[in-house]
Tab-separated table of C-alpha atoms in Angstrom:
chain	number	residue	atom	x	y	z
A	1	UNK	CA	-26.788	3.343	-24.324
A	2	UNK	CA	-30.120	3.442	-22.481
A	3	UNK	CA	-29.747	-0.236	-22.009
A	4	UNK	CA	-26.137	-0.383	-20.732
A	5	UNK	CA	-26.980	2.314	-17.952
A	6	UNK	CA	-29.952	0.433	-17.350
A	7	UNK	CA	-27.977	-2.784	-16.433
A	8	UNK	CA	-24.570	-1.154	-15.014
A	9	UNK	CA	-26.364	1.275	-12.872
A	10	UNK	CA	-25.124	0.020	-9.944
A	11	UNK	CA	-21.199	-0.059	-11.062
A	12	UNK	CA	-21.960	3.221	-12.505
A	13	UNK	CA	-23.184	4.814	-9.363
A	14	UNK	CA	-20.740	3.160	-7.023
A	15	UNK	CA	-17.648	4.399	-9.404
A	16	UNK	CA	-19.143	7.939	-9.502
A	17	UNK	CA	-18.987	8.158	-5.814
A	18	UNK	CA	-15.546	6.367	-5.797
A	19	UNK	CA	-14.290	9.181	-8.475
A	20	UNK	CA	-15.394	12.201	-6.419
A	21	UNK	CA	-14.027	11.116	-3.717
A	22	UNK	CA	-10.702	9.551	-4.684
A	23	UNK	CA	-10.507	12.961	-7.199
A	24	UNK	CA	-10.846	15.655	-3.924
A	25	UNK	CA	-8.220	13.414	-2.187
A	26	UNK	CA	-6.163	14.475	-5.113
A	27	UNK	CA	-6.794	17.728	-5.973
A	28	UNK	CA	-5.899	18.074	-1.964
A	29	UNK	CA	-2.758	16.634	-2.522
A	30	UNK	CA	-2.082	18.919	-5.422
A	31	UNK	CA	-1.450	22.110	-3.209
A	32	UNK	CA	1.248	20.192	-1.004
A	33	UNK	CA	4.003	22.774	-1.809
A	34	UNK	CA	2.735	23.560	-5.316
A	35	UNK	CA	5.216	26.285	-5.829
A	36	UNK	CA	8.420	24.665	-5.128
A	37	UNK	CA	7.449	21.345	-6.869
A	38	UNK	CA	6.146	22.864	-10.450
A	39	UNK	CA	8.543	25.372	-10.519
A	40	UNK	CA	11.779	23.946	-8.229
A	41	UNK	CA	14.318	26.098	-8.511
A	42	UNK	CA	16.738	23.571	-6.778
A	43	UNK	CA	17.526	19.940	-8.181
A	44	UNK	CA	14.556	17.750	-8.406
A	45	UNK	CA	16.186	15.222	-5.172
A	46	UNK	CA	16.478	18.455	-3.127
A	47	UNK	CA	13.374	20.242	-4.362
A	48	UNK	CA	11.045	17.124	-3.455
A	49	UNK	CA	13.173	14.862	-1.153
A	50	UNK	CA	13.881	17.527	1.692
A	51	UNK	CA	9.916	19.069	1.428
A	52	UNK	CA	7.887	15.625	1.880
A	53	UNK	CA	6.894	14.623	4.651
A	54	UNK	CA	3.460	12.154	4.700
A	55	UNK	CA	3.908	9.552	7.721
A	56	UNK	CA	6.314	7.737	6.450
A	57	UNK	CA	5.992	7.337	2.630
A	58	UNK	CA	8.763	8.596	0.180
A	59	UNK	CA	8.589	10.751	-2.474
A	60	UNK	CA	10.757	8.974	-5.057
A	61	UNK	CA	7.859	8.597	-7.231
A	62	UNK	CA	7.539	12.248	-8.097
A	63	UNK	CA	11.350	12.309	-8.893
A	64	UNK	CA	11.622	9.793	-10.873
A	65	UNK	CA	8.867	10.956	-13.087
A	66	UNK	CA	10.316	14.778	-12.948
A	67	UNK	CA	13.740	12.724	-14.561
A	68	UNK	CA	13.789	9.540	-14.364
A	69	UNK	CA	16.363	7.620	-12.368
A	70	UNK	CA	16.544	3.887	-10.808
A	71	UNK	CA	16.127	5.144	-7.657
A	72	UNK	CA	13.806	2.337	-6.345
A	73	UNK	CA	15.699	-0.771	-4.341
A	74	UNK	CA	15.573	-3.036	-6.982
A	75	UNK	CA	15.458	-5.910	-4.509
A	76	UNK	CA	11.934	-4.846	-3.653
A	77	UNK	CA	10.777	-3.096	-6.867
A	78	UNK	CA	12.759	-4.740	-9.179
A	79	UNK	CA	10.139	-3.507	-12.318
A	80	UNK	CA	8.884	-0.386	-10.623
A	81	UNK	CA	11.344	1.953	-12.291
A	82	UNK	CA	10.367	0.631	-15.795
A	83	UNK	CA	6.855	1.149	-14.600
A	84	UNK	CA	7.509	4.841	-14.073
A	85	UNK	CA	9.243	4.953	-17.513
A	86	UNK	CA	6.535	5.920	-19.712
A	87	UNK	CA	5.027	8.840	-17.318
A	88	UNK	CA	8.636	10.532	-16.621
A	89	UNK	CA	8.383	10.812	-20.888
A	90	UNK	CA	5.650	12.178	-20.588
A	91	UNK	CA	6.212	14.595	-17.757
A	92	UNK	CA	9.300	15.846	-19.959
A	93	UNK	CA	6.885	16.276	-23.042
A	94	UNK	CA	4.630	18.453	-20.875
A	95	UNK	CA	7.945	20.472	-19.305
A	96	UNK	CA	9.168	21.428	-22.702
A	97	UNK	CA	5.771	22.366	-23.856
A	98	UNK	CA	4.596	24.471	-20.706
A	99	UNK	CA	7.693	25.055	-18.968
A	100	UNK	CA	6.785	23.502	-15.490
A	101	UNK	CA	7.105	20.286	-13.904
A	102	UNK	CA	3.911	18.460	-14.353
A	103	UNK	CA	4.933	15.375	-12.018
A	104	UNK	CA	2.314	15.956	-9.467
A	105	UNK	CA	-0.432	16.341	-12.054
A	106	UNK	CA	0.324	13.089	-13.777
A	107	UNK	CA	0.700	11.115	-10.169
A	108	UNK	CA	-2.900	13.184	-9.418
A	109	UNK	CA	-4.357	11.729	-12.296
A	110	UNK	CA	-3.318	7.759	-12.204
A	111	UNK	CA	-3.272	7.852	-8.461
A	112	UNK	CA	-6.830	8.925	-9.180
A	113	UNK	CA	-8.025	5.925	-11.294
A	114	UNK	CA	-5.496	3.181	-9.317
A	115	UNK	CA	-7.937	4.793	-5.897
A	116	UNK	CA	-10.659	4.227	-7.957
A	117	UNK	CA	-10.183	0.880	-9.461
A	118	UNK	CA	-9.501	-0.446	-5.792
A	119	UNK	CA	-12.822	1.211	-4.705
A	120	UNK	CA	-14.522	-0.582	-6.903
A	121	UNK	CA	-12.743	-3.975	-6.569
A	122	UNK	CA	-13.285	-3.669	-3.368
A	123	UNK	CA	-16.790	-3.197	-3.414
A	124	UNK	CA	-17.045	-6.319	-6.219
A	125	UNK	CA	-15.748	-8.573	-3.349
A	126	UNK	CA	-18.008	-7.960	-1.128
A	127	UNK	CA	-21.033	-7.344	-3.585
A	128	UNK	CA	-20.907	-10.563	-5.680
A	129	UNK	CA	-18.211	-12.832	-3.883
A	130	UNK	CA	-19.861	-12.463	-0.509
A	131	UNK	CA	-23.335	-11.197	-1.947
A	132	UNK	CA	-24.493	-8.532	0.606
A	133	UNK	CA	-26.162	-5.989	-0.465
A	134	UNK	CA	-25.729	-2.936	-1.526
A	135	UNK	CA	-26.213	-0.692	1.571
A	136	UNK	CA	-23.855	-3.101	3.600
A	137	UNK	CA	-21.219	-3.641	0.139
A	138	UNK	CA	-20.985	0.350	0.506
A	139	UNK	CA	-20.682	1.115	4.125
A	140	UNK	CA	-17.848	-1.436	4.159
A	141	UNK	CA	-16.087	-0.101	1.260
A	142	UNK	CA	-16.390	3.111	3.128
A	143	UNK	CA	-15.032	1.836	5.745
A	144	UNK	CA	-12.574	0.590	4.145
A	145	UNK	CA	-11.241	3.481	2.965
A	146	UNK	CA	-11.705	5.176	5.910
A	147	UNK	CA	-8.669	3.619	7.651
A	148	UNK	CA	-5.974	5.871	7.768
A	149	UNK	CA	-3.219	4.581	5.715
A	150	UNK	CA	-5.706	3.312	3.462
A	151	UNK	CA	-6.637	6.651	3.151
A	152	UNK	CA	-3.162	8.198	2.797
A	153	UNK	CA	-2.361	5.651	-0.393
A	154	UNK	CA	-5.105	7.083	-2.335
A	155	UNK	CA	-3.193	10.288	-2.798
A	156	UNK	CA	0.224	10.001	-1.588
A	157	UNK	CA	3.117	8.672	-3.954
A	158	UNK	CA	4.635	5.288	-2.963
A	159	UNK	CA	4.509	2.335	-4.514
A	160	UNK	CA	1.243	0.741	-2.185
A	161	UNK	CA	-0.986	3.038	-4.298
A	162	UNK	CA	0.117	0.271	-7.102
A	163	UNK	CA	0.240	-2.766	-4.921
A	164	UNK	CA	-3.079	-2.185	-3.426
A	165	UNK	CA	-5.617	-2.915	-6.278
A	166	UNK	CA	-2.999	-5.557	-7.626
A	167	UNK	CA	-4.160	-7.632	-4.524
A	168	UNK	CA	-7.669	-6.567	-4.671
A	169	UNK	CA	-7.703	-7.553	-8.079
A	170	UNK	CA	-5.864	-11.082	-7.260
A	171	UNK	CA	-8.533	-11.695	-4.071
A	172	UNK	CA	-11.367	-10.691	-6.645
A	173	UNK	CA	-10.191	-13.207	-9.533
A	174	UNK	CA	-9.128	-16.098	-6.645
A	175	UNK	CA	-12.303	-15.425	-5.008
A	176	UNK	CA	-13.850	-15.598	-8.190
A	177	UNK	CA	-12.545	-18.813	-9.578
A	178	UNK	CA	-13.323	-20.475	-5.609
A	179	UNK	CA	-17.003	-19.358	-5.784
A	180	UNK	CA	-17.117	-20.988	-9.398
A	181	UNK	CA	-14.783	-24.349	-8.080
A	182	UNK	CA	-12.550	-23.582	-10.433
A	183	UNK	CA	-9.065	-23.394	-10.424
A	184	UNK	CA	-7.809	-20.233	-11.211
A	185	UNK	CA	-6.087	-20.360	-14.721
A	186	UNK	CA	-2.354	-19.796	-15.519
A	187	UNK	CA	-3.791	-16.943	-18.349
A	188	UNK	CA	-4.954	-15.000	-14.987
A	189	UNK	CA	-1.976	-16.070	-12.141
A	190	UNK	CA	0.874	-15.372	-14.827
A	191	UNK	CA	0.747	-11.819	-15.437
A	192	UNK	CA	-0.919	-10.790	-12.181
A	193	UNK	CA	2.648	-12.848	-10.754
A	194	UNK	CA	4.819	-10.441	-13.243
A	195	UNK	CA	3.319	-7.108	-12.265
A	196	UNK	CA	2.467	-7.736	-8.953
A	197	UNK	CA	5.932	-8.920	-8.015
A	198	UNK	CA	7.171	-5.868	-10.128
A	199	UNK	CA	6.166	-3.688	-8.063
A	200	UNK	CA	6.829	-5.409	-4.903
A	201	UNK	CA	8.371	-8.702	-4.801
A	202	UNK	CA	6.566	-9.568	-1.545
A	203	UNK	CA	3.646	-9.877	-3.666
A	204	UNK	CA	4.810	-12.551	-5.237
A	205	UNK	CA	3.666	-14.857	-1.745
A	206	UNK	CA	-0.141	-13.498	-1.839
A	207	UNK	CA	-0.405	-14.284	-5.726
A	208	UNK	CA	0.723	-17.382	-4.880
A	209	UNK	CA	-1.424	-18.126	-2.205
A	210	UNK	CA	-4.366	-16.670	-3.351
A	211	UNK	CA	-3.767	-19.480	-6.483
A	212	UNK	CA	-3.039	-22.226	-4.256
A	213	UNK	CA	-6.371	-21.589	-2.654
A	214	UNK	CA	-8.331	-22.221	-6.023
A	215	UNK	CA	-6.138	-25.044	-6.909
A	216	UNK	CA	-5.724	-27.123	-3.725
A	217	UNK	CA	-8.067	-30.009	-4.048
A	218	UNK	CA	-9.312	-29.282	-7.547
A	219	UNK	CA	-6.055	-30.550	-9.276
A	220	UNK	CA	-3.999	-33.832	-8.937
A	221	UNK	CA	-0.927	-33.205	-7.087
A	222	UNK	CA	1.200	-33.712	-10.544
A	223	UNK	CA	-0.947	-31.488	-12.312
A	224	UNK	CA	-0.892	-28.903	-9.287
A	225	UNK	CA	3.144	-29.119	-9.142
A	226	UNK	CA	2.893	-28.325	-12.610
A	227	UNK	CA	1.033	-25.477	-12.696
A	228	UNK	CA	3.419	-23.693	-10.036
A	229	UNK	CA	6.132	-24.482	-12.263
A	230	UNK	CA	5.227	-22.469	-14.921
A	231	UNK	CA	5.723	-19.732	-12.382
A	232	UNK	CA	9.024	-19.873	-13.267
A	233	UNK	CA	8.848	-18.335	-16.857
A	234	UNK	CA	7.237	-14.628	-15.441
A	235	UNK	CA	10.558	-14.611	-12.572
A	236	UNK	CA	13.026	-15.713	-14.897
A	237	UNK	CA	11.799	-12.531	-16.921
A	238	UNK	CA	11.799	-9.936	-13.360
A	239	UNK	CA	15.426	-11.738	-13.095
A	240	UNK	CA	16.795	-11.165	-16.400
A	241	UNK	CA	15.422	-7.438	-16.182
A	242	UNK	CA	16.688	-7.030	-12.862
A	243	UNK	CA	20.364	-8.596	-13.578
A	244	UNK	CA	20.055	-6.048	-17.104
A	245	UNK	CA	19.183	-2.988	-14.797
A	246	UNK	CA	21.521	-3.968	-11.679
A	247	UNK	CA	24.570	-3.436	-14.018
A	248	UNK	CA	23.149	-1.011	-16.659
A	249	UNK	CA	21.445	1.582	-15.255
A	250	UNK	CA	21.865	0.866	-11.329
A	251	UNK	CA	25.844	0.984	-11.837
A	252	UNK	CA	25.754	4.275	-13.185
A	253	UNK	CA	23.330	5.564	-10.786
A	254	UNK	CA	25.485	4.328	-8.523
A	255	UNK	CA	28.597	5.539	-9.729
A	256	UNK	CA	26.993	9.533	-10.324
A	257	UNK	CA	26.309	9.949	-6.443
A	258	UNK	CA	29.414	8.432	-5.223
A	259	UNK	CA	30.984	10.660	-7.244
A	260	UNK	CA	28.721	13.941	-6.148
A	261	UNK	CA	29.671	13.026	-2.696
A	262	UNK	CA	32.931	12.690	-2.872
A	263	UNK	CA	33.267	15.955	-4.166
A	264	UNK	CA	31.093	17.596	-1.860
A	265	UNK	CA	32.988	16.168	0.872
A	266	UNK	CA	36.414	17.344	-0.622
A	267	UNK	CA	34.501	20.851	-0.492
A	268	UNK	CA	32.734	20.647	3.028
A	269	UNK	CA	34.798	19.316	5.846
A	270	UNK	CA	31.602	18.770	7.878
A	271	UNK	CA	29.582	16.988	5.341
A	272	UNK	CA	32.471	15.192	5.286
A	273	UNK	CA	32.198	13.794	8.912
A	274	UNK	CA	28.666	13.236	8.760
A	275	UNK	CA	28.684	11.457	5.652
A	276	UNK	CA	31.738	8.700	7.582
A	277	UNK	CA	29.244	8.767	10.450
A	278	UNK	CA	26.241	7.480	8.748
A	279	UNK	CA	28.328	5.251	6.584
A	280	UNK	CA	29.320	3.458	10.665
A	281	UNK	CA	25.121	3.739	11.668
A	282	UNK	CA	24.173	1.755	8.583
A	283	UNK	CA	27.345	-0.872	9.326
A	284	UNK	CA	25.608	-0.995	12.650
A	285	UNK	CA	22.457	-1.226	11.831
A	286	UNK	CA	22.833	-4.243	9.113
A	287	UNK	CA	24.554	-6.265	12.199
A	288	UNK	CA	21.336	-5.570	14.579
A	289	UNK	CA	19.375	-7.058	11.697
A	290	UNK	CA	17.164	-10.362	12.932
A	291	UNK	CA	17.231	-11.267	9.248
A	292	UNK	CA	20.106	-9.991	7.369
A	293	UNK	CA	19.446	-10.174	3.742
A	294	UNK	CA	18.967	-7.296	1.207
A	295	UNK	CA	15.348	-7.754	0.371
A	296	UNK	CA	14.569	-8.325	3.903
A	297	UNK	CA	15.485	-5.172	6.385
A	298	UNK	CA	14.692	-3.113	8.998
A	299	UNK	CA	14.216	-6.349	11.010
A	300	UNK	CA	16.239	-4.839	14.022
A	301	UNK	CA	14.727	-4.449	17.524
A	302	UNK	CA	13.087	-1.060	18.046
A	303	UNK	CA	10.177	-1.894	20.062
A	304	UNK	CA	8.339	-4.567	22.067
A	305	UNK	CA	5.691	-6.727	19.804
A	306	UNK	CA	2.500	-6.228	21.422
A	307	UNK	CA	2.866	-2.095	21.739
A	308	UNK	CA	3.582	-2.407	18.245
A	309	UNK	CA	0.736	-4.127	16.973
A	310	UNK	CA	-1.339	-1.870	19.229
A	311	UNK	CA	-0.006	1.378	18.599
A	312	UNK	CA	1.519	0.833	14.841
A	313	UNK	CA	0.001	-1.643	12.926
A	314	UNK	CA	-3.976	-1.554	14.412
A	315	UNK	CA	-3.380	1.448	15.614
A	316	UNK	CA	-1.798	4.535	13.791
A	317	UNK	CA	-2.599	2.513	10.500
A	318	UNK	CA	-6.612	2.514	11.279
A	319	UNK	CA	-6.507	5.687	13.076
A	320	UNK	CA	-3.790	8.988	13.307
A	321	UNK	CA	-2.414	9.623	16.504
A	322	UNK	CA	-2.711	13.309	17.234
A	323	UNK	CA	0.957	13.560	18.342
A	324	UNK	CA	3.553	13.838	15.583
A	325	UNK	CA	0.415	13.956	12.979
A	326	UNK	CA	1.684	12.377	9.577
A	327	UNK	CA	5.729	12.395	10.718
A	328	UNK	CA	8.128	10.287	9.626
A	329	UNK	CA	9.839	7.872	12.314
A	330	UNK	CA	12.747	8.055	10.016
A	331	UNK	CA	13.090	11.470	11.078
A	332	UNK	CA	11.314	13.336	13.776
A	333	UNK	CA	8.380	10.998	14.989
A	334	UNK	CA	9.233	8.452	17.786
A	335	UNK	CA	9.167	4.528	17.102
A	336	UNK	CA	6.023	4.065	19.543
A	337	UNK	CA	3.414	7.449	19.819
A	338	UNK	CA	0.673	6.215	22.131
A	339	UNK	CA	-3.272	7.881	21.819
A	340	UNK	CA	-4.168	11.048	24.242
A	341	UNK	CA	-7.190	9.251	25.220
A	342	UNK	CA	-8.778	5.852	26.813
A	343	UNK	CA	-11.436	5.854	24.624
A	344	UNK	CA	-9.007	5.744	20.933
A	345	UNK	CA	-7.941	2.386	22.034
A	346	UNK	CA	-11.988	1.522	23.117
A	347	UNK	CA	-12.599	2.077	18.909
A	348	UNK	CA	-9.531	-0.049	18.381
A	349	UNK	CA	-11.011	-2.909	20.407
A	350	UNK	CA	-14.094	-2.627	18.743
A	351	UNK	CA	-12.447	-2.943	15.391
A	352	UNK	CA	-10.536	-5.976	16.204
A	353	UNK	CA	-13.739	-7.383	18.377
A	354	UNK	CA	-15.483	-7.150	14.649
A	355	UNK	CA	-12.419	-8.393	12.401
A	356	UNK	CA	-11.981	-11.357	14.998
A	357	UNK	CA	-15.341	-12.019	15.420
A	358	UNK	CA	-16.180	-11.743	11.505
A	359	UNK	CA	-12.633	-14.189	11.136
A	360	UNK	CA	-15.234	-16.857	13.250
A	361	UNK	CA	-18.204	-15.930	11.249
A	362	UNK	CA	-16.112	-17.338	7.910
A	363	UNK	CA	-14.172	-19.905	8.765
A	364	UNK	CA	-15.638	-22.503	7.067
A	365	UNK	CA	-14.807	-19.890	3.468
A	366	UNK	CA	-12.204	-20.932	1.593
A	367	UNK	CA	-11.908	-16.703	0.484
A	368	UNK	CA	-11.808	-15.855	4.159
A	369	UNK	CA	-9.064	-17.953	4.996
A	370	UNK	CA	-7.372	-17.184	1.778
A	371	UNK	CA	-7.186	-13.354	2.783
A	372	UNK	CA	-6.033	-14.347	6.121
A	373	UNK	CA	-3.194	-16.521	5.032
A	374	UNK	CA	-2.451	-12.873	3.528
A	375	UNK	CA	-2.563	-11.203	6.505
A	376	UNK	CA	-0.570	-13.872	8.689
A	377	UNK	CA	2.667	-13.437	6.200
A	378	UNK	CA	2.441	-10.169	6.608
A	379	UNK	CA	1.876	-10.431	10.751
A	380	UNK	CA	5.090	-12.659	10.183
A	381	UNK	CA	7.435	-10.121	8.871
A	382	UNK	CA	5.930	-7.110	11.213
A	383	UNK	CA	5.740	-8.558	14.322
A	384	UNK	CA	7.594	-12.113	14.162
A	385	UNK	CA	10.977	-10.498	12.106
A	386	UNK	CA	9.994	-7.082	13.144
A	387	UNK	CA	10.408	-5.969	10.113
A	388	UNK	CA	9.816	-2.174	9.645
A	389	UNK	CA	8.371	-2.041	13.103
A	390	UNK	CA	8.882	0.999	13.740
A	391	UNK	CA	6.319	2.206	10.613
A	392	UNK	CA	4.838	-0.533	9.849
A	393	UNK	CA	1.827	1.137	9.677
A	394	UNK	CA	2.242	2.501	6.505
A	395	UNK	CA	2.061	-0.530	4.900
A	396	UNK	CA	-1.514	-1.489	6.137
A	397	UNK	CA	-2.196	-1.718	2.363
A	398	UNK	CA	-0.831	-4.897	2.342
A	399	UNK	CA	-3.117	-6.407	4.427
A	400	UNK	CA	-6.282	-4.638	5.875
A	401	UNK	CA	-8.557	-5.753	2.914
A	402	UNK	CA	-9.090	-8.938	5.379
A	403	UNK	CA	-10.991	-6.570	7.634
A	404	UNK	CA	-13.922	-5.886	5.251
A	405	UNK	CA	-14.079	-9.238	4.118
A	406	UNK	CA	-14.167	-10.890	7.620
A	407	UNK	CA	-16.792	-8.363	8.697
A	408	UNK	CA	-19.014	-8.911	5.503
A	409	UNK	CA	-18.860	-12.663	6.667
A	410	UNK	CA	-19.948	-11.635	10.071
A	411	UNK	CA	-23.181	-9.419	8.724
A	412	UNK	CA	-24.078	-12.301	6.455
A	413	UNK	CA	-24.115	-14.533	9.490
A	414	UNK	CA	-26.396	-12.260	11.144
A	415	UNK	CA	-29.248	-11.889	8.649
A	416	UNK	CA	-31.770	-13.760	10.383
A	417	UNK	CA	-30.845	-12.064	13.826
A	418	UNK	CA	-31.954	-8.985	13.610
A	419	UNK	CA	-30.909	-7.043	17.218
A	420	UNK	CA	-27.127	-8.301	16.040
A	421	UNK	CA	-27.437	-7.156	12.666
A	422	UNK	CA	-28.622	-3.409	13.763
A	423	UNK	CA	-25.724	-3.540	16.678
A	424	UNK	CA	-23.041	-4.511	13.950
A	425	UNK	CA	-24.694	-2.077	11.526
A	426	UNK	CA	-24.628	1.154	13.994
A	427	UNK	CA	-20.778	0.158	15.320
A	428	UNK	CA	-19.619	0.022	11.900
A	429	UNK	CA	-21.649	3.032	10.813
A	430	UNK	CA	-20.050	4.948	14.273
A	431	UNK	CA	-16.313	3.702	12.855
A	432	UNK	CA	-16.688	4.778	9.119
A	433	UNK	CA	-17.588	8.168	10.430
A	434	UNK	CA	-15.313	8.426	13.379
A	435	UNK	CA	-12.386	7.579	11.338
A	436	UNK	CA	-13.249	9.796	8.084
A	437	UNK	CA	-13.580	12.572	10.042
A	438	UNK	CA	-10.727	12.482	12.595
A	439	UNK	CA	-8.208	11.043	9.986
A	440	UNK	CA	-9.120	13.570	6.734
A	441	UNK	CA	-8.957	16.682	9.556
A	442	UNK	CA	-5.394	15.866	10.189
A	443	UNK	CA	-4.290	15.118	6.860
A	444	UNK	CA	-5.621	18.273	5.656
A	445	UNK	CA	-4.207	20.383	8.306
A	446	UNK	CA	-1.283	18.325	7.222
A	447	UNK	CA	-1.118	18.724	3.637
A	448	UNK	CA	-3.031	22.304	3.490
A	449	UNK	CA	-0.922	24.398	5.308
């Protein structure tokens, strides 16, 4: 035992501060309208649905383990409901034995260790793909962390609290396999291909990217068209489970609300009208659509692209706006919120002067450009399709792991130049501590109330 401390004490220490910290975010989260959630006296939908309000996320998570339905868009999660199979058992063990709802205490406890694992992948990228050292591998894992909606995913239950160390995890085995020149094997791509695109079936692209990067130029083309073709056997399984669900389960879930509204609106004349009224808004909406397909909406025109990218996606997804704190622009918060002050957009620019700057530092990394291929799909959808423009801050999961990465490029390029190094050092130091303060004292005014 002596011997395994003595050799992990690194990992050891590093996952100790991960677990205190990812574990408070929890137990935070835990007194978000405790009452009415353990003990709803109201259907689960109503109980959770009309009570949650974190920035944009949805709270379908905790009602599908309180009973489980196929609520999830099975275009975009087309495994995530199975996923949530095994904890909504066990959430109806615990009811029956303590006569509560014990959804948020599960969700507390694996959003807990999901936080934690991508803490510490996180930190493994930078620590033995990039090798800096262990002051710097920290400070940018806090850093990390400290972006907002990085932040919020931690604790809050959506579906990027999954998807986030799925793609840390593929970045850390790609990276792995390109530091190595290897190619990264099919026993590794495969089932990181099933889950990943399980849960989200955009995820599918930065699997397959992240391989391609470990492949290309290590393979003969043949051998290389190969290889991708064996991605067909994991999506010929997500479509024969999504075809089974789509007209098992999905068709009866389908069938149960139609038929709960149409009696409600026999009963309510007023419901009645509102419910024809937002059946029109979605016709209209689907024909503003830039890119009308089911897995792909929410591409119509809300705002301009640049205040977007300023005030959305490197913006409110790095650091809260004060205004309309944590509301959801599905509801209440407006599509653009700009900052009260000059000097919030002064930290912006110095956080995109170090990602673009860092970007420089690595270009010649085969990881670095991997991880920006990433973040250029995703810059695609947002602000090319304008796809969820309107919040696409809340899925900054998706993509800000570049950030870190680039930056760790930069500081490595600056180890014989010391006067950069300390400038670097005290900027990203001044960020970490900026952003953990301002963003955790409005998410706990948020959430604490």
């Amino acid at each position: 035992m002596f011997s395994f401390l003595k050799r992990h004490k690194e990992t050891l220490l590093v996952a100790l501060m991960g677990l205190l910290v990812m574990a408070a975010l929890n137990a935070m989260m835990l007194q978000y309208h405790y009452e009415v959630w353990t003990n709803p006296k109201v259907g689960f939908w109503s109980a959770f649905y009309n009570r949650f309000e974190v920035s944009g996320f949805d709270p379908l998570t905790y009602i599908v383990i309180s009973k489980w339905r196929p609520l999830y868009i099975l275009f975009r999660h087309p495994l995530l409901a199975v996923i949530m199979w095994p904890l909504a058992e066990l959430n109806g063990w615990l009811m029956a034995e303590y006569d509560m709802n014990c959804t948020i205490f599960i969700v507390a406890v694996v959003w807990t260790l999901l936080a934690l694992a991508s803490w510490l992948l996180m930190f493994r990228i930078l620590r033995r793909l990039i090798r800096l050292s262990l002051a710097y591998s920290l400070l940018l894992t806090a850093w990390f962390f400290s972006f907002s909606h990085i932040m919020l995913v931690t604790f809050t239950p959506d579906h990027f609290s999954i998807t986030l160390p799925l793609l840390l995890l593929t970045v850390y085995l790609a990276g792995s396999a390109v530091r190595r020149k290897k190619a990264m094997p099919l026993w590794q791509s495969l089932p990181l291909l099933f889950v990943a695109t399980g849960v989200t079936t955009t995820n599918m692209i930065k699997v397959a990217v992240a391989d391609t990067f470990t492949q290309w130029g290590r393979k003969p083309l043949s051998r290389l068209i190969l290889h991708f073709m064996a991605y067909l056997l994991p999506l010929a399984v997500i479509a024969g489970l999504y075809f089974y669900q789509e007209n098992t389960v999905q068709i009866e879930e389908q069938k149960s609300n139609n038929e709960l509204m149409l009696k409600k609106a026999k009963r309510d004349s007023v419901f009645a009208k509102q419910w024809e009224k937002e059946k029109v808004e979605i016709r209209e909406k689907r024909a503003r659509q830039i890119v009308n397909i089911p897995i792909v909406t929410n591409t119509e025109h809300h705002i301009d692209r640049i205040p977007s990218l300023v005030e959305n996606i490197l913006g409110e997804g790095i650091i809260l706006h004060e205004d309309y704190a944590l509301m959801d622009s599905n509801k209440t918060r407006p599509a653009l919120v700009r900052y009260n002050h000059w000097w919030y957009y002064v930290l912006e620019a110095m956080t995109v002067l170090l990602f673009a700057v860092g970007v420089w530092s690595g270009r010649r990394k085969r990881l670095m450009w991997m991880t920006m291929t990433m973040f250029l799909f995703d810059m695609v959808l947002h602000i090319g399709l304008q796809f969820a423009n309107a919040d696409a801050y809340i899925m900054t999961a998706h993509w800000a792991f570049v950030m870190p990465i680039a930056v760790a490029y930069l500081l490595k390029g600056t180890e014989k130049k010391p006067v950069a190094s300390v400038i670097i050092t005290c900027m990203l130091i001044f960020l970490t501590v900026f952003s953990w303060g301002h963003n955790l004292k409005i998410i706990v005014e948020h959430i604490v109330k």
